[in-house]
Amino acid sequence: MKERELVIVGGGPAGMAAALAARAAGVEDVLLLERDQYLGGILNQCIHPGFGLHHFKEELTGPEYADRFIRQVKEDPGIEVSLRSFTVKLTKDKELSYLRPGAFEEVKAGAVILATGCRERTREMIPIPGTRPAGVYPAGLAQKMVNLEGWLPGKRAVIIGSGDIGLIMARRLALEGIAVKAVIEIQGASRGLVRNVVQCLEDFAIPLYLRHRVRAIRGRDRVESVEIARVDGDLKDIPGTDLEIACDTVLVSVGLIPENELLEMAGAEMDRRSNTPIAPEINRTSIPGIFACGNACKVYDLADWVTRDSELAGKMAADYLGSLA
Amino acid sequence: MTCIACPQGCFLEVETDGTSVIGLSGHKCSRGAVYARQEIEAPVRTLTTSVLARGMDLKMLPVRTSGPIPKGKLAEAMDAVKRITITSPVKAGAVVATDLLGLGADLIATRSLNKL
Ligand SMILES: Cc1cc2nc3c(=O)[nH]c(=O)nc-3n(C[C@H](O)[C@H](O)[C@H](O)COP(=O)(O)OP(=O)(O)OC[C@H]3O[C@@H](n4cnc5c(N)ncnc54)[C@H](O)[C@@H]3O)c2cc1C
């Protein structure tokens, strides 16, 4: 089995920052595995501005923010980037298996950093009764379809959840000429940034229904409407407040969940509820020499903080490798 | 009003005489003052969207306006952007369309587009 000094899984902002920081801290050989055909991770679909204000002191879009790191990673002869490389296995002894077009590879790493990001919570993870018609999408998937594939999901949309992804998608759909009928939020305030509430909803006169819950999604083959109701302080429906909103599309934006199957496979201790590693310190796991950073470690709001903390992960991996030598 | 010059979202107390700002409090930095005047007198936004590409490595090229444009012109700007199709390589930062709708802002690629 081939031996590598440091193997990083995931080429989003977390993996790239960790790779560059590990190199700066003296690691000579880094293998960066990314399952997609591009580096950048989720940033490629986040075409809106709002990135880099802290890290670069200027406002960039997601692809621009990613590009700053992609350039540095590509120029560094000590970082080997392997695209279309899907890591399928990790053991506690830091042996990794990955698939790339036409090959199944196995490597043994001195240290491993998992920067595999998040997955979206789906409709199935929050109970919404009703039928199961077409037209219901996780908001991040819709973001990918609209921004990368140029495909519009419908004509009249309702968005469930007012976190940043929900808000950003409300504006995105509105700009594309889709009537965004409502954003539904069960809490008393949006969970997103204030500027997103202003720029994404108020600018387009999109109604935000706070303290409202979606009671049901209706429709035979395609979504026809959603039924909402006001909730009280205990999140129970208030009788007589039902409202039906006609729409053909529902975007569900109800949070992210770290993608940590590899860590679980390696036998690391996990917090079942948040799906994050249990460790005394950020970026660490219960297995020495296996680190987790970025959205795989905890769900971040801002890519800038992912960069900052993942640089620390690169440094920690370098220190660990140094302590072995 | 809420300042959206950066993600902090300061709450600004703004006093106006109907058309311009005469009093301001609540801002944590000087950008708040600039924002309040701008938002009262002529609100602007930077537009980000994507442009159709044909025969290239991406189906859609992400773009932004080089500077903010009047908020009321966003829909018209989107219509103009939708008429564009890109069929040759573009570098990140390159101009895709000059002076969009005569508003003084160019349309800029935010990612590189390459041949297949
Ligand atoms: C839909 C969505 C929208 C978001 N919008 C914003 C926003 O507007 N502004 C903001 O600041 N933040 C936003 N975020 C948060 C954003 O995810 C983080 O700020 C940051 O991009 C996370 O970086 P990361 O590198 O940890 O994860 P990601 O960017 O998700 O990168 C993880 C990478 O790992 C790869 N990968 C995963 N598993 C494997 C495997 N087994 N083998 C090989 N490769 C693998 C993935 O392909 C991906 O490229 C959004 C997140 C999501 C999910």
XYZ file of C-alpha atoms and ligand atoms in Angstrom:
494
model
C 0.000 0.000 0.000
C 1.316 3.444 -0.964
C 2.233 5.679 1.961
C 1.455 9.394 2.078
C 2.307 11.910 4.744
C -1.041 13.757 4.935
C -4.263 12.853 3.158
C -7.129 15.367 3.141
C -10.615 14.317 2.078
C -12.713 17.137 0.593
C -11.605 20.062 -1.581
C -13.933 22.776 -0.308
C -12.685 25.830 1.613
C -11.929 23.629 4.642
C -9.780 21.079 2.805
C -7.916 23.727 0.815
C -7.144 25.887 3.866
C -5.972 22.836 5.800
C -3.725 21.732 2.919
C -2.092 25.149 2.548
C -1.598 25.571 6.302
C -0.134 22.081 6.672
C 2.357 22.892 3.924
C 3.262 26.196 5.578
C 3.871 24.269 8.802
C 6.353 21.938 7.136
C 4.346 18.999 5.771
C 6.033 17.985 2.518
C 3.538 15.621 0.951
C -0.216 16.322 0.835
C -2.786 14.323 -1.126
C -6.106 16.173 -1.506
C -9.027 13.981 -2.566
C -12.169 15.559 -4.026
C -15.100 13.605 -5.428
C -16.323 16.437 -7.679
C -14.563 17.463 -10.884
C -13.663 20.867 -9.427
C -12.196 22.181 -6.208
C -14.301 24.673 -4.239
C -17.006 22.519 -2.675
C -20.302 24.191 -1.927
C -18.842 27.613 -2.779
C -19.240 26.886 -6.482
C -23.010 27.072 -6.162
C -23.001 30.062 -3.784
C -22.765 32.661 -6.561
C -24.014 35.491 -4.319
C -21.711 37.960 -2.532
C -21.013 37.848 1.197
C -17.776 35.891 1.371
C -14.324 37.068 2.408
C -15.235 40.186 4.418
C -13.241 38.880 7.359
C -10.526 36.870 5.661
C -9.762 39.141 2.701
C -11.382 42.377 3.960
C -13.362 42.611 0.743
C -16.640 41.210 -0.402
C -16.460 38.283 -2.806
C -18.900 35.786 -4.275
C -18.499 32.096 -3.401
C -16.647 31.164 -6.639
C -14.316 34.175 -6.253
C -13.557 33.221 -2.651
C -12.839 29.639 -3.704
C -10.658 30.755 -6.607
C -8.199 32.535 -4.283
C -7.439 29.193 -2.629
C -7.659 27.052 -5.760
C -4.853 29.091 -7.347
C -2.569 28.633 -4.334
C -3.325 24.921 -4.064
C -2.608 24.350 -7.759
C 0.676 26.267 -7.604
C 1.974 24.273 -4.652
C 4.114 21.332 -5.844
C 3.734 19.670 -2.440
C -0.042 19.286 -2.838
C -1.317 16.597 -5.179
C -4.954 17.227 -6.064
C -6.912 14.165 -7.137
C -10.329 15.098 -8.557
C -13.252 12.741 -9.168
C -11.844 10.764 -6.292
C -14.510 9.473 -3.959
C -13.177 8.250 -0.635
C -15.190 5.214 0.376
C -13.303 3.819 3.340
C -11.203 4.915 6.300
C -9.772 2.723 9.051
C -8.506 3.720 12.510
C -4.996 2.967 11.242
C -5.442 5.758 8.703
C -5.766 3.558 5.639
C -7.973 5.116 2.979
C -9.650 3.650 -0.095
C -10.913 5.823 -2.919
C -12.445 5.409 -6.329
C -11.371 7.536 -9.246
C -12.318 7.028 -12.900
C -10.992 3.625 -13.877
C -9.203 2.855 -10.623
C -9.591 1.759 -7.016
C -6.777 3.216 -4.904
C -5.577 2.462 -1.408
C -3.187 4.606 0.624
C -1.849 4.630 4.143
C -1.588 8.111 5.606
C 0.559 9.474 8.409
C -2.315 11.794 9.270
C -5.804 12.337 7.855
C -7.959 15.460 7.752
C -11.623 14.992 6.947
C -13.093 18.096 5.310
C -16.154 16.465 3.816
C -18.650 19.258 4.556
C -22.366 18.931 5.210
C -25.423 17.384 3.735
C -28.834 19.022 3.852
C -31.488 17.913 6.238
C -34.395 16.691 4.152
C -38.134 16.869 4.428
C -38.063 13.367 5.888
C -36.017 14.605 8.847
C -38.709 17.084 9.926
C -42.210 15.694 9.863
C -44.446 17.454 7.300
C -47.612 15.495 6.643
C -49.528 15.464 3.380
C -48.977 13.794 0.068
C -45.658 13.146 -1.665
C -46.014 15.102 -4.909
C -43.170 16.222 -7.199
C -41.892 19.759 -6.737
C -40.410 19.495 -3.234
C -36.656 20.179 -3.139
C -33.998 20.694 -0.510
C -33.017 24.382 -0.929
C -29.330 23.665 -1.511
C -30.160 21.175 -4.245
C -32.391 23.792 -5.887
C -29.487 26.249 -5.589
C -27.279 23.837 -7.448
C -29.895 23.238 -10.164
C -30.564 26.932 -10.755
C -27.006 28.243 -10.455
C -25.000 25.426 -12.005
C -27.454 23.638 -14.284
C -29.571 26.623 -15.343
C -32.739 24.748 -14.564
C -35.742 26.450 -12.897
C -37.737 24.307 -10.471
C -41.198 25.883 -11.014
C -43.245 29.064 -11.317
C -44.655 29.719 -7.838
C -42.651 28.754 -4.796
C -42.967 28.551 -1.025
C -39.816 28.254 1.062
C -39.799 26.441 4.395
C -37.145 27.759 6.787
C -35.619 31.224 6.928
C -31.956 30.409 7.455
C -29.466 31.966 5.062
C -29.823 29.290 2.403
C -33.608 29.730 2.366
C -33.292 33.515 2.158
C -30.641 33.458 -0.554
C -32.789 31.091 -2.590
C -35.865 33.300 -2.171
C -33.972 36.130 -3.892
C -32.464 33.835 -6.468
C -35.866 32.506 -7.524
C -37.377 36.020 -7.476
C -34.592 37.286 -9.759
C -35.286 34.408 -12.117
C -38.910 35.509 -12.358
C -40.410 32.856 -10.085
C -43.151 34.183 -7.783
C -41.978 33.484 -4.241
C -45.254 33.394 -2.335
C -43.920 33.031 1.179
C -41.081 32.063 3.459
C -42.336 30.099 6.452
C -40.455 30.189 9.761
C -41.615 28.414 12.918
C -39.478 30.571 15.225
C -40.159 34.223 16.089
C -37.231 35.548 14.057
C -35.280 34.578 10.963
C -32.218 32.452 11.677
C -30.382 34.144 8.810
C -28.273 37.290 8.654
C -30.238 40.532 8.931
C -28.781 41.750 5.663
C -30.195 38.673 3.956
C -33.664 39.363 5.347
C -33.419 42.901 3.924
C -31.780 42.131 0.590
C -33.462 38.838 -0.155
C -37.000 39.316 1.155
C -37.794 43.008 1.692
C -36.237 44.036 -1.644
C -38.620 41.699 -3.455
C -41.617 42.159 -1.134
C -41.573 38.468 -0.226
C -43.712 37.818 2.860
C -41.996 36.160 5.829
C -44.452 34.232 8.008
C -42.824 34.062 11.432
C -44.242 31.686 14.095
C -45.906 29.696 11.331
C -45.651 26.027 10.603
C -46.337 24.078 7.441
C -49.119 21.684 8.333
C -49.257 19.891 5.033
C -48.019 19.852 1.475
C -50.881 19.151 -0.937
C -51.032 18.006 -4.544
C -51.631 14.897 -6.598
C -48.673 14.542 -8.986
C -47.236 18.006 -8.571
C -47.382 20.322 -5.551
C -50.585 22.386 -5.630
C -50.492 24.170 -2.292
C -49.134 24.244 1.224
C -51.237 24.643 4.305
C -49.766 26.758 7.092
C -50.896 27.708 10.593
C -49.717 30.083 13.299
C -48.104 28.463 16.321
C -48.058 29.485 19.984
C -45.097 29.656 22.353
C -45.008 25.844 22.620
C -44.995 25.556 18.798
C -48.555 24.170 18.878
C -50.985 25.213 16.137
C -53.381 28.020 17.052
C -56.861 26.925 15.902
C -58.477 29.023 13.206
C -55.234 30.445 11.830
C -54.938 28.053 8.857
C -53.980 29.520 5.539
C -53.583 27.754 2.210
C -50.979 29.080 -0.225
C -51.111 27.949 -3.851
C -47.723 27.018 -5.344
C -46.092 24.405 -7.565
C -42.729 24.282 -5.800
C -41.606 23.933 -2.187
C -38.022 24.463 -1.094
C -37.098 22.931 2.230
C -34.297 24.732 4.030
C -34.192 23.210 7.458
C -30.514 23.028 8.235
C -27.395 21.071 7.514
C -25.968 17.900 8.975
C -22.229 17.079 8.908
C -21.253 14.316 6.540
C -19.123 11.997 8.650
C -19.585 8.430 7.438
C -15.824 7.987 7.062
C -15.177 9.012 10.636
C -17.854 6.655 11.864
C -16.374 3.860 9.788
C -12.992 4.454 11.422
C -14.663 3.999 14.804
C -14.381 7.564 16.124
C -16.727 8.613 18.923
C -19.640 10.570 17.488
C -22.358 12.799 18.878
C -25.420 11.030 17.445
C -27.604 14.110 17.476
C -25.335 16.567 15.676
C -23.342 13.910 13.773
C -20.086 15.601 14.822
C -16.955 14.068 16.360
C -16.680 14.031 20.152
C -13.338 15.548 21.134
C -11.995 17.973 23.728
C -10.808 20.463 21.128
C -11.986 21.816 17.771
C -10.742 19.874 14.685
C -9.802 16.800 16.715
C -11.501 13.412 16.842
C -11.175 10.601 19.378
C -8.567 8.983 17.098
C -5.100 10.598 17.276
C -3.924 11.666 13.832
C -7.408 11.816 12.334
C -8.765 15.365 12.253
C -12.058 16.852 11.054
C -12.485 20.472 10.002
C -14.939 22.859 8.383
C -18.571 21.848 8.142
C -17.654 18.245 8.920
C -16.520 19.358 12.376
C -19.427 21.712 13.090
C -21.916 23.634 10.985
C -20.521 27.073 10.115
C -22.465 30.137 8.968
C -19.545 31.844 7.285
C -16.907 30.388 5.014
C -14.401 32.865 6.501
C -14.521 31.059 9.849
C -14.201 27.726 8.054
C -10.957 28.998 6.547
C -9.630 30.277 9.879
C -10.353 27.097 11.828
C -9.262 24.774 9.023
C -5.894 26.514 8.845
C -5.555 25.528 12.480
C -6.439 21.932 11.548
C -3.615 21.908 8.983
C -1.231 23.152 11.644
C -2.453 20.530 14.136
C -1.890 17.755 11.607
C 1.622 19.089 10.950
C 2.342 19.105 14.691
C 1.051 15.552 14.996
C 3.247 14.374 12.104
C 6.195 16.253 13.617
C 5.688 14.509 16.950
C 5.968 11.101 15.234
C 9.240 11.899 13.495
C -33.335 50.663 9.079
C -30.892 47.771 9.112
C -27.466 48.459 7.655
C -26.448 45.774 5.175
C -23.033 47.139 4.244
C -21.606 44.056 5.964
C -23.069 40.949 7.649
C -23.063 42.631 11.118
C -26.458 44.185 10.394
C -26.372 47.251 12.677
C -29.741 48.806 13.433
C -29.619 52.439 12.294
C -31.821 55.193 13.599
C -32.201 57.504 10.604
C -33.852 60.914 10.527
C -34.820 62.283 7.117
C -36.465 65.351 5.671
C -38.189 63.204 3.070
C -35.405 63.082 0.502
C -32.129 63.150 2.397
C -30.591 62.085 5.715
C -30.411 64.744 8.447
C -29.635 62.620 11.510
C -28.112 59.183 12.137
C -27.239 56.928 15.081
C -26.613 53.228 15.742
C -23.870 52.671 13.148
C -20.670 50.988 14.365
C -18.499 52.204 11.477
C -18.353 54.894 8.807
C -19.817 52.550 6.183
C -23.108 52.786 8.073
C -23.351 56.508 7.347
C -22.617 55.963 3.661
C -25.148 53.151 3.523
C -27.919 55.156 5.215
C -27.507 58.080 2.798
C -27.371 55.745 -0.190
C -30.401 53.720 0.917
C -32.547 56.800 1.524
C -31.454 58.795 -1.504
C -30.885 56.097 -4.169
C -30.861 52.426 -3.113
C -28.457 50.229 -5.091
C -27.579 46.519 -5.155
C -24.869 44.399 -6.710
C -26.510 41.833 -8.970
C -25.180 38.282 -8.970
C -26.622 35.657 -11.287
C -25.434 33.182 -13.898
C -25.229 33.301 -17.679
C -25.907 30.470 -20.076
C -22.812 28.882 -21.643
C -22.799 26.565 -24.676
C -20.197 23.918 -25.435
C -18.021 24.885 -22.462
C -16.970 23.069 -19.276
C -19.737 24.750 -17.242
C -23.392 24.998 -18.244
C -23.779 28.284 -16.390
C -21.146 30.946 -15.818
C -21.577 32.858 -12.534
C -21.409 36.651 -12.977
C -21.741 39.876 -10.981
C -22.084 43.539 -11.785
C -18.776 45.405 -11.363
C -20.539 47.842 -9.052
C -23.971 48.295 -7.538
C -26.880 49.246 -9.789
C -30.196 50.909 -8.855
C -32.401 48.481 -6.945
C -35.328 49.279 -9.237
C -33.348 48.128 -12.295
C -32.644 44.571 -11.069
C -35.461 42.958 -13.061
C -34.516 44.770 -16.259
C -30.880 43.819 -15.741
C -31.899 40.164 -15.328
C -33.763 40.310 -18.647
C -30.638 41.677 -20.329
C -28.460 38.976 -18.754
C -30.832 36.256 -19.944
C -30.304 37.303 -23.561
C -26.567 36.510 -23.285
C -25.060 33.148 -24.275
C -21.335 32.545 -23.940
C -19.568 30.244 -26.362
C -15.877 30.995 -25.824
C -13.480 30.780 -22.856
C -13.633 33.497 -20.199
C -11.247 34.171 -17.328
C -12.510 34.912 -13.830
C -12.716 38.703 -13.523
C -13.163 39.274 -17.263
C -15.935 41.498 -18.614
C -18.822 39.523 -20.112
C -20.946 42.548 -21.098
C -19.945 46.209 -20.899
C -22.066 48.935 -19.354
C -25.164 46.849 -18.697
C -28.317 48.838 -19.648
C -26.144 51.972 -19.674
C -26.075 51.918 -15.860
C -22.330 52.321 -15.677
C -21.576 48.805 -14.421
C -20.083 45.933 -16.405
C -21.044 42.295 -16.080
C -18.026 40.374 -14.729
C -17.353 36.613 -14.702
C -16.763 35.324 -11.169
C -15.355 31.983 -12.305
C -13.266 30.840 -15.263
C -14.987 29.164 -18.180
C -12.925 26.745 -20.285
C -13.292 24.646 -23.400
C -14.646 21.171 -22.766
C -26.383 24.526 0.262
C -25.428 25.355 1.097
C -25.389 26.744 0.940
C -24.519 27.521 1.708
N -24.524 28.885 1.550
C -23.604 29.640 2.231
C -23.512 31.031 2.035
O -24.308 31.570 1.287
N -22.557 31.758 2.689
C -21.651 31.161 3.546
O -20.759 31.833 4.086
N -21.754 29.834 3.769
C -22.705 29.067 3.136
N -22.802 27.726 3.367
C -21.933 27.191 4.373
C -20.717 26.608 3.684
O -20.919 25.233 3.534
C -19.481 26.768 4.498
O -19.259 28.122 4.750
C -18.257 26.191 3.792
O -18.404 26.250 2.390
C -18.031 24.802 4.231
O -16.810 24.375 3.698
P -16.336 22.893 3.776
O -15.083 22.854 3.014
O -16.357 22.443 5.178
O -17.485 22.061 3.048
P -17.897 21.982 1.494
O -17.759 23.280 0.811
O -19.219 21.317 1.494
O -16.807 20.995 0.887
C -16.771 19.624 1.161
C -16.138 18.932 -0.007
O -15.876 17.583 0.322
C -16.159 16.772 -0.776
N -16.404 15.420 -0.271
C -17.345 15.031 0.635
N -17.268 13.723 0.879
C -16.259 13.241 0.118
C -15.688 11.941 -0.071
N -16.152 10.859 0.583
N -14.655 11.809 -0.928
C -14.168 12.895 -1.584
N -14.659 14.134 -1.455
C -15.700 14.323 -0.610
C -17.370 17.422 -1.403
O -17.523 17.064 -2.762
C -17.035 18.909 -1.232
O -16.334 19.427 -2.328
C -23.673 26.914 2.632
C -23.722 25.501 2.777
C -24.574 24.740 2.041
C -24.585 23.228 2.236
